[in-house]
C-alpha cells in the first residue's frame, strides 16, 4: 500500500471475484464498481449515481450486499466479491431470474443487477421474509420503470427456491 | 463523479494510524465504512491527500456490554447492532434508533465511529449519543482523551476531534431494566435522512412520576440537540395525555429550525413536537 505516492501511483490489490482470484493494479481512488467494470470487464454491475443513492452497483462482499460505488477497490483486498454475473449460470435462468421474467420485474433493465444482488442477499438470509421486509430492503434500490410492484412480487415468489429443501422435487436455488 | 486522487494507507495498529493522520498537516482523513466520506469525495466536499483506512484496527471493533453500560467500537457496523440480541435489553433505545439508519446495503458497511465523526445533524447515532450522555473515547498524537457528547458536536459536520484524532469507542451509560423509552422518526422513505426524530427516556418513581427525563432531537438544528425545557416538563410528573401535550408544545417552542428544500421551518417545528409526542406515548404505553 502506498503511503507517500503521487496520489495516482497504482496499487496492487488481490481479491476473489465470482470464485476466481484476481490481481489488479489500481489507483487508490478507483471505486470497486469501476474496478469491476473497467479492469475486470464485469459490466453486469451498473453505475448509476456514483454516490450511494441508486443501488444499481450493489454487489456481495463476503456475502453481504454493499454498494460498490462507495467502496474503494483497494479496500477489497482479501475479500470475496460476488457480482450479478456470479449469480447466474450458463445452463438456465436461476429461479430468481425466472421469477423476474415471469412477473415483468424489469423494463429498461438498468437497475436489475442491483435488484438481483440485493434480493439474493435478502433471500439467502431471510427466505421467509414478508412483503413489507422486501419493500424495506429494496427501498435502497431505485427503479424508474416498474413502479416496484412486479419486483416485489418476483422476489416474494422466488423465496421458495431459497428455503431448505424439504421434499423431493423441490429444487432449491442453485446460486440464485 | 469519479473520486479525486489521494494516497491510501491501511495501518494495522492504532499508533500507526495516528502517526499517519498527524504527519499530513490536516490533509489526511480516516476512512471507516466510507458510506458518508466516499460521497463527500465524489462531490469534492472533501479532497484529502491521504486516506487512512481503519479496517485492520482490531482495537476499534466489537460491542462490549457490562454493568457500566454499552461500549460500541468505532468500527462497529449498523448491521452488527441490528443483529446483536443482547442489546434488546442492554440498550433498546439504541437498537430502535439504529433501525432507522440508511438502507440495507449501507447498513452492512456504515460504522458508529464514522457517523459520529461525520456529524450529520439528522443522523441517528449522534442523536443517541447526545440523548444518552455518551462519552466518546478518542486517541491522537497527544494521547487518549474522553469527550462528552454535549461537547463533541459543534455544528453541521463539525466536531471536537482534532485532525490527528481517531474515535476508538462510544460509551453509553448503563440502561436500567425498567426504564421507559421511545424513538420516533419521520422521513419520506424509511432509511432516508430524518426530517425530524425524537429519542426520549425516563425512569419511573414508585409513585409513577417521571425522573431523569432525557429528550433528544435530530434534524432540526445544525447538530443533535437535548431539550432541557421539555425534560423539565416531564420530570416529577405522571406521563399522561396532559403532560405529553405540554411536552409537545415545549418541544416545538424549544427548536429554531431553518427553511430548506425539504421542509419549511414551521413544518419542522410542528413535526418535532409530533415526534416527541409519539415517542412519549410509546414510552408511557
XYZ file of C-alpha atoms in Angstrom:
461
model
C 0.000 0.000 0.000
C 1.332 3.430 -0.851
C 1.748 5.944 1.856
C 3.503 8.861 0.192
C 2.944 8.298 -3.522
C 1.956 10.848 -6.130
C -1.693 10.050 -5.385
C -2.032 8.287 -8.719
C 0.512 5.516 -8.277
C -1.160 2.202 -8.921
C -1.544 -0.169 -6.005
C -1.664 -3.925 -6.381
C -4.841 -5.490 -4.981
C -5.793 -9.154 -4.779
C -9.252 -10.458 -4.080
C -11.666 -13.089 -5.348
C -14.471 -12.318 -7.799
C -17.119 -14.932 -8.537
C -14.819 -17.642 -7.237
C -11.800 -16.523 -9.262
C -8.640 -14.999 -7.785
C -7.862 -11.609 -9.378
C -4.858 -9.322 -9.091
C -5.283 -5.760 -10.354
C -3.200 -2.580 -10.286
C -5.476 0.348 -9.461
C -5.251 3.959 -8.390
C -6.331 4.284 -4.745
C -9.245 6.490 -5.819
C -10.770 3.823 -8.087
C -14.091 2.571 -6.762
C -14.700 -1.151 -6.593
C -17.555 -0.627 -9.087
C -15.227 0.884 -11.692
C -12.586 -1.732 -10.969
C -15.099 -4.493 -11.666
C -16.331 -2.850 -14.854
C -13.174 -1.390 -16.365
C -10.364 -3.605 -15.113
C -12.178 -6.918 -14.862
C -14.746 -6.303 -17.650
C -17.578 -7.407 -15.414
C -20.052 -4.878 -16.790
C -23.084 -6.508 -15.215
C -22.539 -4.232 -12.207
C -24.130 -0.942 -13.210
C -23.069 2.501 -12.059
C -25.963 4.918 -11.744
C -25.498 7.759 -9.286
C -21.894 7.165 -8.141
C -22.689 8.377 -4.636
C -24.580 5.630 -2.926
C -28.195 6.504 -3.638
C -29.446 4.336 -6.519
C -28.287 0.830 -5.563
C -27.562 -0.257 -9.171
C -23.943 -1.134 -8.271
C -24.862 -3.496 -5.411
C -22.527 -6.494 -5.113
C -21.927 -9.104 -2.415
C -18.840 -8.535 -0.279
C -18.100 -11.560 1.887
C -21.764 -12.438 1.475
C -23.242 -9.047 2.418
C -24.923 -6.700 -0.054
C -22.921 -3.467 -0.351
C -22.692 -0.560 -2.754
C -19.573 -0.991 -4.850
C -19.506 2.728 -5.721
C -18.999 3.517 -2.008
C -16.011 1.223 -1.681
C -12.512 1.632 -2.991
C -11.060 -1.272 -4.916
C -8.097 -1.199 -2.521
C -10.497 -1.913 0.348
C -11.473 -5.203 -1.275
C -8.007 -6.688 -0.614
C -8.525 -10.267 0.522
C -12.301 -10.148 0.149
C -14.718 -12.490 -1.595
C -16.744 -10.486 -4.126
C -19.768 -11.804 -5.997
C -21.290 -9.766 -8.824
C -24.508 -10.328 -10.719
C -22.521 -12.449 -13.179
C -21.728 -14.798 -10.313
C -25.430 -15.259 -9.594
C -26.210 -16.732 -12.991
C -25.218 -19.894 -14.756
C -24.861 -20.691 -18.413
C -27.304 -23.577 -18.382
C -30.567 -21.902 -17.495
C -32.121 -18.924 -15.772
C -31.946 -19.211 -11.997
C -35.192 -19.287 -10.006
C -34.774 -15.604 -9.074
C -34.150 -14.637 -12.711
C -37.104 -16.729 -13.852
C -39.302 -15.029 -11.319
C -38.199 -11.589 -12.553
C -39.093 -12.608 -16.114
C -42.427 -14.123 -15.134
C -43.508 -11.025 -13.207
C -42.154 -8.471 -15.707
C -39.955 -7.137 -12.910
C -37.831 -5.093 -15.282
C -38.276 -2.880 -18.274
C -35.124 -0.986 -19.236
C -33.036 -3.276 -17.031
C -30.586 -0.704 -15.710
C -31.469 -1.280 -12.046
C -31.856 -5.048 -12.443
C -28.319 -6.163 -11.465
C -28.683 -4.259 -8.190
C -32.160 -5.666 -7.634
C -30.953 -9.232 -8.243
C -27.899 -8.980 -5.990
C -29.861 -7.261 -3.221
C -32.762 -9.712 -3.431
C -30.330 -12.635 -3.459
C -28.646 -11.404 -0.281
C -32.013 -10.863 1.400
C -33.454 -14.238 0.420
C -30.265 -16.072 1.360
C -30.509 -14.615 4.872
C -34.280 -14.381 5.244
C -36.067 -16.841 2.943
C -39.288 -16.313 4.899
C -39.340 -12.502 4.714
C -42.693 -10.817 4.100
C -43.671 -8.202 1.532
C -43.015 -5.348 3.955
C -39.473 -6.561 4.529
C -38.873 -6.953 0.787
C -40.069 -3.383 0.237
C -37.905 -2.076 3.068
C -34.776 -3.766 1.741
C -35.409 -2.797 -1.885
C -36.054 0.815 -0.848
C -32.320 1.308 -1.295
C -32.599 0.448 -4.999
C -34.174 2.918 -7.411
C -36.237 1.718 -10.383
C -37.822 4.277 -12.704
C -39.738 1.851 -14.931
C -41.704 -0.707 -12.994
C -43.222 1.078 -10.035
C -41.695 -1.714 -7.899
C -44.846 -3.815 -7.548
C -43.736 -6.506 -10.037
C -40.257 -6.543 -8.469
C -41.695 -7.187 -5.010
C -43.933 -9.922 -6.456
C -40.962 -11.537 -8.203
C -38.842 -11.555 -5.054
C -41.689 -12.957 -2.963
C -42.252 -15.790 -5.411
C -38.523 -16.612 -5.511
C -38.457 -17.181 -1.726
C -39.357 -20.847 -2.170
C -36.105 -21.511 -4.032
C -34.081 -20.259 -1.062
C -35.775 -22.373 1.599
C -34.161 -25.585 2.749
C -35.205 -28.450 0.514
C -37.816 -30.463 2.381
C -39.385 -32.551 -0.381
C -38.093 -34.375 -3.397
C -38.685 -32.302 -6.475
C -38.427 -29.002 -4.624
C -35.246 -27.854 -6.302
C -33.569 -25.160 -4.279
C -31.931 -22.178 -5.891
C -28.534 -23.079 -7.286
C -26.692 -19.836 -6.559
C -29.702 -17.623 -7.276
C -18.429 11.806 -10.151
C -15.149 9.956 -10.057
C -13.212 10.489 -6.846
C -10.358 13.000 -6.649
C -6.866 11.462 -6.385
C -5.475 10.569 -2.955
C -2.943 8.243 -1.408
C -4.113 5.290 0.643
C -2.722 3.629 3.741
C -4.071 0.676 5.676
C -2.266 0.594 9.025
C -2.513 -2.402 11.322
C -2.066 -0.583 14.642
C -3.766 2.420 16.174
C -0.482 4.315 16.886
C 0.498 3.883 13.255
C -2.875 5.251 12.131
C -2.484 8.283 14.422
C 1.038 8.860 13.132
C -0.224 8.840 9.538
C -3.004 11.325 10.334
C -0.663 13.561 12.344
C 2.002 13.519 9.639
C -0.068 15.169 6.941
C -0.870 18.626 8.317
C -4.589 18.029 8.306
C -4.580 16.727 4.729
C -5.220 13.133 5.804
C -8.617 11.674 6.673
C -9.612 8.490 8.439
C -11.731 6.079 6.371
C -14.114 3.873 8.351
C -17.101 2.429 6.455
C -16.891 5.111 3.784
C -20.657 5.495 3.471
C -20.504 9.260 4.092
C -16.882 10.019 3.231
C -16.932 8.463 -0.253
C -19.956 10.559 -1.348
C -18.177 13.598 0.144
C -15.188 12.781 -2.063
C -17.427 12.297 -5.105
C -18.944 15.740 -4.516
C -15.474 17.268 -3.865
C -16.664 18.334 -0.416
C -13.537 16.554 0.832
C -10.253 16.291 -1.045
C -7.743 14.716 1.338
C -4.173 13.937 0.274
C -4.277 10.640 2.141
C -6.973 8.240 3.285
C -6.099 6.173 6.334
C -8.240 3.024 6.254
C -9.180 1.865 9.768
C -10.434 -1.578 8.762
C -7.484 -3.547 10.162
C -7.544 -1.921 13.620
C -8.812 -4.589 15.990
C -8.942 -2.018 18.835
C -11.920 -0.359 17.142
C -14.094 -3.455 16.868
C -16.726 -5.082 18.986
C -19.731 -4.371 21.169
C -18.949 -4.686 24.880
C -21.743 -4.853 27.423
C -21.061 -4.593 31.155
C -22.646 -3.191 34.329
C -21.212 0.168 33.243
C -23.202 0.198 30.034
C -22.644 -0.428 26.356
C -19.368 0.359 24.607
C -19.506 0.375 20.813
C -16.199 0.151 18.986
C -15.797 2.835 16.330
C -15.763 0.245 13.538
C -18.962 -1.465 14.692
C -21.291 -1.528 11.699
C -25.054 -0.852 11.854
C -25.711 -4.452 10.895
C -23.843 -5.692 13.979
C -26.057 -3.600 16.246
C -29.157 -4.810 14.405
C -28.087 -8.451 14.834
C -26.931 -8.245 18.487
C -29.767 -9.691 20.592
C -28.066 -8.669 23.855
C -28.857 -5.048 23.002
C -32.618 -5.692 23.156
C -32.250 -5.455 26.934
C -28.897 -3.678 27.262
C -29.918 -0.654 25.168
C -33.309 -0.886 23.442
C -33.322 2.829 22.569
C -30.053 2.460 20.650
C -31.403 -0.539 18.806
C -34.661 1.204 17.885
C -32.838 4.281 16.610
C -30.277 2.352 14.599
C -33.116 0.529 12.816
C -33.718 3.840 11.020
C -30.167 4.318 9.764
C -29.897 4.301 5.972
C -30.726 1.457 3.601
C -29.879 -2.259 3.603
C -26.592 -2.075 1.675
C -25.302 0.954 3.580
C -26.124 -0.739 6.890
C -23.695 -3.525 6.012
C -20.818 -1.008 5.772
C -21.617 2.148 7.757
C -19.982 2.459 11.179
C -20.679 4.031 14.552
C -17.411 5.985 14.579
C -17.832 7.153 11.016
C -21.280 8.537 11.774
C -20.090 10.338 14.901
C -17.093 11.865 13.109
C -19.201 12.872 10.109
C -21.720 14.564 12.449
C -24.654 14.937 10.099
C -27.309 16.939 12.001
C -30.005 14.439 11.005
C -28.075 11.254 11.814
C -29.363 8.851 14.469
C -26.111 7.812 16.196
C -25.085 11.369 17.119
C -28.652 11.881 18.361
C -28.468 8.824 20.615
C -25.030 9.880 21.865
C -26.429 13.307 22.823
C -29.645 11.967 24.353
C -27.856 9.318 26.433
C -24.936 11.431 27.775
C -22.459 9.285 25.853
C -18.721 9.528 26.245
C -16.625 9.407 23.104
C -13.148 7.947 23.618
C -10.552 9.182 21.129
C -6.822 8.849 20.648
C -4.440 11.265 18.959
C -0.785 12.217 18.896
C -1.018 13.780 22.364
C -2.669 10.685 23.800
C -6.116 9.451 24.681
C -8.994 11.586 25.925
C -12.709 11.255 26.546
C -15.117 13.815 25.100
C -18.676 14.241 26.380
C -21.236 14.048 23.566
C -22.509 17.510 24.526
C -19.041 18.936 23.799
C -18.341 16.735 20.787
C -20.907 18.020 18.269
C -20.086 21.608 17.389
C -22.114 22.212 14.238
C -23.055 20.632 10.923
C -20.269 18.170 10.008
C -18.129 19.763 12.736
C -16.833 18.007 15.843
C -14.322 18.467 18.653
C -11.965 15.953 17.017
C -8.557 17.379 16.161
C -7.080 16.468 12.772
C -4.918 13.670 14.173
C -7.563 12.086 16.410
C -9.407 8.838 15.805
C -12.547 7.733 17.632
C -11.911 4.471 19.486
C -15.312 3.830 21.018
C -18.511 5.438 22.242
C -19.754 4.551 25.719
C -23.425 4.652 26.597
C -24.227 4.603 30.338
C -25.958 1.529 31.764
C -29.638 1.114 30.964
C -31.920 0.162 33.903
C -34.253 -2.720 33.112
C -37.474 -0.812 33.822
C -36.596 2.416 32.057
C -39.318 3.808 29.780
C -38.316 4.954 26.320
C -39.454 5.799 22.808
C -37.893 6.649 19.480
C -39.847 8.182 16.617
C -38.562 9.368 13.274
C -40.176 10.875 10.222
C -38.542 10.547 6.808
C -40.176 10.472 3.386
C -38.761 6.973 2.878
C -37.581 4.630 5.614
C -33.780 4.814 5.569
C -33.576 8.350 4.237
C -32.286 11.102 6.493
C -34.728 12.150 9.183
C -36.784 15.281 8.595
C -37.040 15.109 12.372
C -36.748 12.448 15.030
C -37.062 12.296 18.810
C -35.462 9.970 21.347
C -36.894 10.028 24.871
C -36.421 8.074 28.069
C -37.247 8.441 31.746
C -37.235 6.366 34.887
C -40.396 5.960 36.903
C -40.512 6.522 40.653
C -42.654 4.300 42.865
C -45.482 6.837 42.796
C -45.491 6.741 38.984
C -43.716 10.058 38.387
C -41.057 10.544 35.710
C -37.477 11.052 36.859
C -34.262 11.605 34.969
C -36.091 12.503 31.742
C -33.895 12.784 28.664
C -35.232 14.201 25.407
C -33.094 14.477 22.289
C -33.984 15.513 18.739
C -32.263 15.388 15.344
C -32.879 17.038 12.006
C -33.963 20.415 13.359
C -30.673 22.239 14.024
C -27.035 22.211 12.950
C -26.338 19.418 15.442
C -28.280 16.933 17.575
C -29.980 18.656 20.494
C -31.057 17.856 24.038
C -34.209 19.727 25.011
C -33.919 20.589 28.745
C -37.141 22.616 28.701
C -39.051 19.506 27.627
C -37.271 17.409 30.257
C -38.388 19.965 32.882
C -41.984 19.476 31.751
C -41.684 15.722 32.264
C -39.711 15.396 35.489
C -41.788 14.787 38.642
C -44.992 14.408 36.632
C -47.088 11.443 35.601
C -46.681 10.899 31.862
C -50.327 11.173 30.893
C -52.064 12.887 27.979
C -51.887 16.339 29.542
C -48.167 16.041 30.273
C -47.473 14.744 26.784
C -49.406 17.638 25.245
C -47.348 20.092 27.322
C -44.143 18.344 26.203
C -45.176 18.573 22.560
C -45.765 22.312 22.886
C -42.484 22.774 24.723
C -40.559 20.804 22.077
C -41.892 22.910 19.221
C -41.070 26.071 21.176
C -37.557 24.862 22.019
C -36.267 24.473 18.466
C -35.449 27.050 15.811
C -35.173 25.138 12.517
C -34.371 26.770 9.196
C -36.304 26.603 5.915
C -34.709 24.225 3.447
C -35.693 22.373 0.268
C -37.222 19.517 2.244
C -39.471 21.460 4.599
C -40.290 24.892 5.939
C -39.166 25.909 9.396
C -42.775 25.923 10.605
C -43.321 22.383 9.331
C -40.225 21.075 11.076
C -41.162 22.853 14.311
C -44.567 21.165 14.239
C -43.008 17.844 13.247
C -40.542 17.767 16.115
C -43.409 18.332 18.556
C -45.276 15.416 16.999
C -42.198 13.184 17.179
C -41.770 13.971 20.889
C -45.476 13.350 21.458
C -45.395 9.969 19.706
C -42.167 8.902 21.399
C -43.637 9.733 24.812
C -46.872 7.875 24.048
C -44.770 4.851 23.138
C -42.715 5.240 26.308
C -45.783 5.506 28.534
C -47.723 2.684 26.876
